[in-house]
């Protein structure tokens, strides 16, 4: 692959100036090696700071119906028209074990059109269940 369409700054490194971290990603974008820049595990303040300098294509933060129910970055992303990607949407499997897959994914999907959860699985059957919940169609 010559190019990654979306590359996240996975964690802001507190020991490196933020401008340097963003500048490195922007240079990769300018070279055509990445298409878009995202941020992960960020606060609303950090999103505001970075969007002053560059276009942020997505924010990936933890959010789920279980232990991580609140993230004010979600509302800010809605207001700034930034897609919001909840990671750990099944609370790392806890909600699936409790039989709450439908409820957990629909809870996230109903938070707004800008919300796109990314459940993970190592099982083809579980993948079918996840796709069925999101699309309403069995594959
Ligand atoms: N940006 C970040 O800092 C960050 C941090 C953590 C995670 N992530 C990303 O977020 C995504 C998901 O997070 P996650 O894997 O931690 O948690 P998750 O999606 O909340 O939960 C995954 C767990 O749910 C189970 N599961 C999924 N579908 C199921 C089903 N139909 N029935 C029963 N169990 C089911 C999986 O087990 P099976 O494998 O047995 O299906 C797996 O153990 C990943 O792409 C990960 O890379 C990002």
mmCIF file of C-alpha atoms and ligand atoms in Angstrom:
data_model
loop_
_atom_site.group_PDB
_atom_site.id
_atom_site.type_symbol
_atom_site.label_atom_id
_atom_site.label_comp_id
_atom_site.label_asym_id
_atom_site.label_seq_id
_atom_site.Cartn_x
_atom_site.Cartn_y
_atom_site.Cartn_z
ATOM 1 C CA UNK A 1 0.000 0.000 0.000
ATOM 2 C CA UNK A 2 1.428 3.373 -1.008
ATOM 3 C CA UNK A 3 -0.938 5.486 1.039
ATOM 4 C CA UNK A 4 -2.993 5.238 4.238
ATOM 5 C CA UNK A 5 -6.282 7.062 3.775
ATOM 6 C CA UNK A 6 -6.698 7.866 7.471
ATOM 7 C CA UNK A 7 -3.839 8.010 9.948
ATOM 8 C CA UNK A 8 -4.491 8.784 13.617
ATOM 9 C CA UNK A 9 -2.139 10.461 16.030
ATOM 10 C CA UNK A 10 -2.812 7.577 18.422
ATOM 11 C CA UNK A 11 -1.717 9.411 21.558
ATOM 12 C CA UNK A 12 -0.496 12.959 22.000
ATOM 13 C CA UNK A 13 2.983 12.574 23.462
ATOM 14 C CA UNK A 14 3.294 15.025 26.379
ATOM 15 C CA UNK A 15 7.084 15.015 26.003
ATOM 16 C CA UNK A 16 7.069 16.283 22.419
ATOM 17 C CA UNK A 17 5.684 19.684 21.346
ATOM 18 C CA UNK A 18 2.212 19.169 19.872
ATOM 19 C CA UNK A 19 3.046 21.314 16.851
ATOM 20 C CA UNK A 20 5.940 18.987 16.040
ATOM 21 C CA UNK A 21 3.677 15.913 16.173
ATOM 22 C CA UNK A 22 1.029 17.507 13.980
ATOM 23 C CA UNK A 23 3.707 18.893 11.666
ATOM 24 C CA UNK A 24 5.107 15.402 11.087
ATOM 25 C CA UNK A 25 1.673 14.073 10.102
ATOM 26 C CA UNK A 26 1.003 17.104 7.925
ATOM 27 C CA UNK A 27 4.326 16.501 6.132
ATOM 28 C CA UNK A 28 3.266 12.889 5.451
ATOM 29 C CA UNK A 29 -0.022 14.201 4.094
ATOM 30 C CA UNK A 30 1.740 16.741 1.896
ATOM 31 C CA UNK A 31 3.929 13.914 0.539
ATOM 32 C CA UNK A 32 0.782 11.914 -0.288
ATOM 33 C CA UNK A 33 1.628 9.077 2.102
ATOM 34 C CA UNK A 34 -1.507 9.633 4.165
ATOM 35 C CA UNK A 35 -4.843 10.966 2.984
ATOM 36 C CA UNK A 36 -6.286 12.382 6.200
ATOM 37 C CA UNK A 37 -5.220 13.040 9.784
ATOM 38 C CA UNK A 38 -7.196 11.828 12.818
ATOM 39 C CA UNK A 39 -6.751 12.149 16.567
ATOM 40 C CA UNK A 40 -7.259 9.517 19.258
ATOM 41 C CA UNK A 41 -7.865 9.798 23.000
ATOM 42 C CA UNK A 42 -8.129 13.565 22.966
ATOM 43 C CA UNK A 43 -9.902 16.204 25.038
ATOM 44 C CA UNK A 44 -12.119 18.958 23.608
ATOM 45 C CA UNK A 45 -9.318 21.443 24.344
ATOM 46 C CA UNK A 46 -6.822 19.393 22.360
ATOM 47 C CA UNK A 47 -9.267 19.088 19.444
ATOM 48 C CA UNK A 48 -9.762 22.847 19.428
ATOM 49 C CA UNK A 49 -6.010 23.462 19.502
ATOM 50 C CA UNK A 50 -5.263 21.108 16.625
ATOM 51 C CA UNK A 51 -8.184 22.256 14.460
ATOM 52 C CA UNK A 52 -6.770 25.770 14.640
ATOM 53 C CA UNK A 53 -3.872 24.518 12.504
ATOM 54 C CA UNK A 54 -5.068 21.566 10.423
ATOM 55 C CA UNK A 55 -8.187 19.744 9.256
ATOM 56 C CA UNK A 56 -8.976 16.851 11.614
ATOM 57 C CA UNK A 57 -10.744 14.117 9.642
ATOM 58 C CA UNK A 58 -11.848 11.943 12.607
ATOM 59 C CA UNK A 59 -11.644 11.663 16.374
ATOM 60 C CA UNK A 60 -11.371 8.176 17.936
ATOM 61 C CA UNK A 61 -12.199 8.182 21.658
ATOM 62 C CA UNK A 62 -13.526 5.573 24.060
ATOM 63 C CA UNK A 63 -17.324 5.579 24.424
ATOM 64 C CA UNK A 64 -19.758 2.805 25.241
ATOM 65 C CA UNK A 65 -22.989 2.056 27.106
ATOM 66 C CA UNK A 66 -21.001 0.369 29.873
ATOM 67 C CA UNK A 67 -18.137 1.839 31.872
ATOM 68 C CA UNK A 68 -17.372 4.767 29.513
ATOM 69 C CA UNK A 69 -20.684 6.542 28.930
ATOM 70 C CA UNK A 70 -19.566 10.141 28.728
ATOM 71 C CA UNK A 71 -17.242 12.052 26.432
ATOM 72 C CA UNK A 72 -17.754 15.770 25.855
ATOM 73 C CA UNK A 73 -15.535 15.514 22.782
ATOM 74 C CA UNK A 74 -18.486 13.846 21.030
ATOM 75 C CA UNK A 75 -20.606 17.004 21.198
ATOM 76 C CA UNK A 76 -17.705 19.163 20.062
ATOM 77 C CA UNK A 77 -17.104 16.863 17.072
ATOM 78 C CA UNK A 78 -20.776 17.177 16.123
ATOM 79 C CA UNK A 79 -20.503 20.970 16.285
ATOM 80 C CA UNK A 80 -17.273 21.018 14.253
ATOM 81 C CA UNK A 81 -18.571 18.437 11.707
ATOM 82 C CA UNK A 82 -15.813 15.958 12.600
ATOM 83 C CA UNK A 83 -16.685 12.234 12.368
ATOM 84 C CA UNK A 84 -16.539 10.665 15.849
ATOM 85 C CA UNK A 85 -15.362 7.047 16.132
ATOM 86 C CA UNK A 86 -16.091 5.347 19.472
ATOM 87 C CA UNK A 87 -13.483 2.715 20.213
ATOM 88 C CA UNK A 88 -14.223 -0.159 22.626
ATOM 89 C CA UNK A 89 -17.961 0.132 21.773
ATOM 90 C CA UNK A 90 -18.788 -3.198 23.456
ATOM 91 C CA UNK A 91 -16.812 -2.236 26.567
ATOM 92 C CA UNK A 92 -14.083 -4.650 25.462
ATOM 93 C CA UNK A 93 -16.597 -7.494 25.155
ATOM 94 C CA UNK A 94 -18.349 -7.067 28.525
ATOM 95 C CA UNK A 95 -21.555 -5.823 26.895
ATOM 96 C CA UNK A 96 -21.455 -8.692 24.377
ATOM 97 C CA UNK A 97 -21.098 -11.229 27.193
ATOM 98 C CA UNK A 98 -24.150 -9.670 28.848
ATOM 99 C CA UNK A 99 -26.159 -10.088 25.611
ATOM 100 C CA UNK A 100 -26.347 -6.354 24.931
ATOM 101 C CA UNK A 101 -24.777 -6.130 21.468
ATOM 102 C CA UNK A 102 -27.887 -4.685 19.798
ATOM 103 C CA UNK A 103 -28.500 -2.197 22.580
ATOM 104 C CA UNK A 104 -24.848 -1.152 22.805
ATOM 105 C CA UNK A 105 -24.375 -0.467 19.093
ATOM 106 C CA UNK A 106 -27.766 1.207 18.672
ATOM 107 C CA UNK A 107 -27.112 3.383 21.718
ATOM 108 C CA UNK A 108 -24.003 4.695 19.963
ATOM 109 C CA UNK A 109 -25.582 4.974 16.507
ATOM 110 C CA UNK A 110 -28.441 7.046 17.909
ATOM 111 C CA UNK A 111 -26.054 9.612 19.377
ATOM 112 C CA UNK A 112 -25.783 11.261 15.979
ATOM 113 C CA UNK A 113 -25.047 10.776 12.295
ATOM 114 C CA UNK A 114 -21.425 11.701 12.930
ATOM 115 C CA UNK A 115 -20.909 8.654 15.209
ATOM 116 C CA UNK A 116 -19.355 5.490 13.686
ATOM 117 C CA UNK A 117 -18.500 2.777 16.255
ATOM 118 C CA UNK A 118 -15.740 0.235 15.529
ATOM 119 C CA UNK A 119 -16.498 -3.044 17.326
ATOM 120 C CA UNK A 120 -13.838 -5.710 16.891
ATOM 121 C CA UNK A 121 -14.064 -9.479 16.712
ATOM 122 C CA UNK A 122 -11.872 -12.466 15.890
ATOM 123 C CA UNK A 123 -14.906 -14.603 14.978
ATOM 124 C CA UNK A 124 -16.687 -14.714 11.567
ATOM 125 C CA UNK A 125 -19.989 -15.555 13.285
ATOM 126 C CA UNK A 126 -19.644 -12.598 15.647
ATOM 127 C CA UNK A 127 -18.824 -10.394 12.650
ATOM 128 C CA UNK A 128 -22.086 -11.514 11.008
ATOM 129 C CA UNK A 129 -23.979 -10.578 14.177
ATOM 130 C CA UNK A 130 -22.315 -7.161 14.338
ATOM 131 C CA UNK A 131 -23.034 -6.398 10.678
ATOM 132 C CA UNK A 132 -26.642 -7.564 11.126
ATOM 133 C CA UNK A 133 -27.145 -5.132 13.995
ATOM 134 C CA UNK A 134 -25.695 -2.178 12.111
ATOM 135 C CA UNK A 135 -27.284 -2.856 8.704
ATOM 136 C CA UNK A 136 -30.362 -4.886 9.648
ATOM 137 C CA UNK A 137 -29.193 -7.524 7.130
ATOM 138 C CA UNK A 138 -27.708 -10.991 7.644
ATOM 139 C CA UNK A 139 -24.548 -11.712 5.605
HETATM 140 N N1 LIG B 1 -7.690 4.377 19.795
HETATM 141 C C1 LIG B 1 -7.430 3.636 20.851
HETATM 142 O O1 LIG B 1 -6.701 4.041 21.759
HETATM 143 C C2 LIG B 1 -8.048 2.284 20.980
HETATM 144 C C3 LIG B 1 -8.022 1.592 22.195
HETATM 145 C C4 LIG B 1 -8.661 0.359 22.283
HETATM 146 C C5 LIG B 1 -9.290 -0.187 21.171
HETATM 147 N N2 LIG B 1 -9.270 0.489 19.997
HETATM 148 C C6 LIG B 1 -9.924 -0.072 18.789
HETATM 149 O O2 LIG B 1 -11.312 -0.219 19.024
HETATM 150 C C7 LIG B 1 -11.797 -1.367 18.333
HETATM 151 C C8 LIG B 1 -12.639 -2.212 19.252
HETATM 152 O O3 LIG B 1 -12.167 -2.189 20.579
HETATM 153 P P1 LIG B 1 -11.997 -3.458 21.511
HETATM 154 O O4 LIG B 1 -11.645 -4.637 20.685
HETATM 155 O O5 LIG B 1 -11.086 -3.094 22.607
HETATM 156 O O6 LIG B 1 -13.426 -3.658 22.188
HETATM 157 P P2 LIG B 1 -14.925 -3.978 21.734
HETATM 158 O O7 LIG B 1 -15.127 -3.870 20.264
HETATM 159 O O8 LIG B 1 -15.750 -3.180 22.657
HETATM 160 O O9 LIG B 1 -15.065 -5.519 22.176
HETATM 161 C C9 LIG B 1 -14.416 -6.542 21.472
HETATM 162 C C10 LIG B 1 -14.755 -7.841 22.180
HETATM 163 O O10 LIG B 1 -16.138 -8.127 21.952
HETATM 164 C C11 LIG B 1 -16.269 -9.475 21.601
HETATM 165 N N3 LIG B 1 -17.389 -9.591 20.640
HETATM 166 C C12 LIG B 1 -17.571 -8.878 19.504
HETATM 167 N N4 LIG B 1 -18.696 -9.271 18.883
HETATM 168 C C13 LIG B 1 -19.238 -10.260 19.636
HETATM 169 C C14 LIG B 1 -20.390 -11.077 19.497
HETATM 170 N N5 LIG B 1 -21.220 -10.950 18.445
HETATM 171 N N6 LIG B 1 -20.634 -11.992 20.460
HETATM 172 C C15 LIG B 1 -19.807 -12.114 21.530
HETATM 173 N N7 LIG B 1 -18.692 -11.391 21.704
HETATM 174 C C16 LIG B 1 -18.409 -10.472 20.763
HETATM 175 C C17 LIG B 1 -14.969 -9.861 20.944
HETATM 176 O O11 LIG B 1 -14.699 -11.222 21.176
HETATM 177 P P3 LIG B 1 -14.521 -12.233 19.910
HETATM 178 O O12 LIG B 1 -13.192 -11.912 19.304
HETATM 179 O O13 LIG B 1 -14.602 -13.580 20.557
HETATM 180 O O14 LIG B 1 -15.658 -11.955 18.978
HETATM 181 C C18 LIG B 1 -13.957 -8.994 21.683
HETATM 182 O O15 LIG B 1 -13.427 -9.668 22.803
HETATM 183 C C19 LIG B 1 -10.574 -2.078 17.773
HETATM 184 O O16 LIG B 1 -10.526 -1.803 16.390
HETATM 185 C C20 LIG B 1 -9.396 -1.447 18.481
HETATM 186 O O17 LIG B 1 -8.259 -1.375 17.644
HETATM 187 C C21 LIG B 1 -8.690 1.709 19.877
#
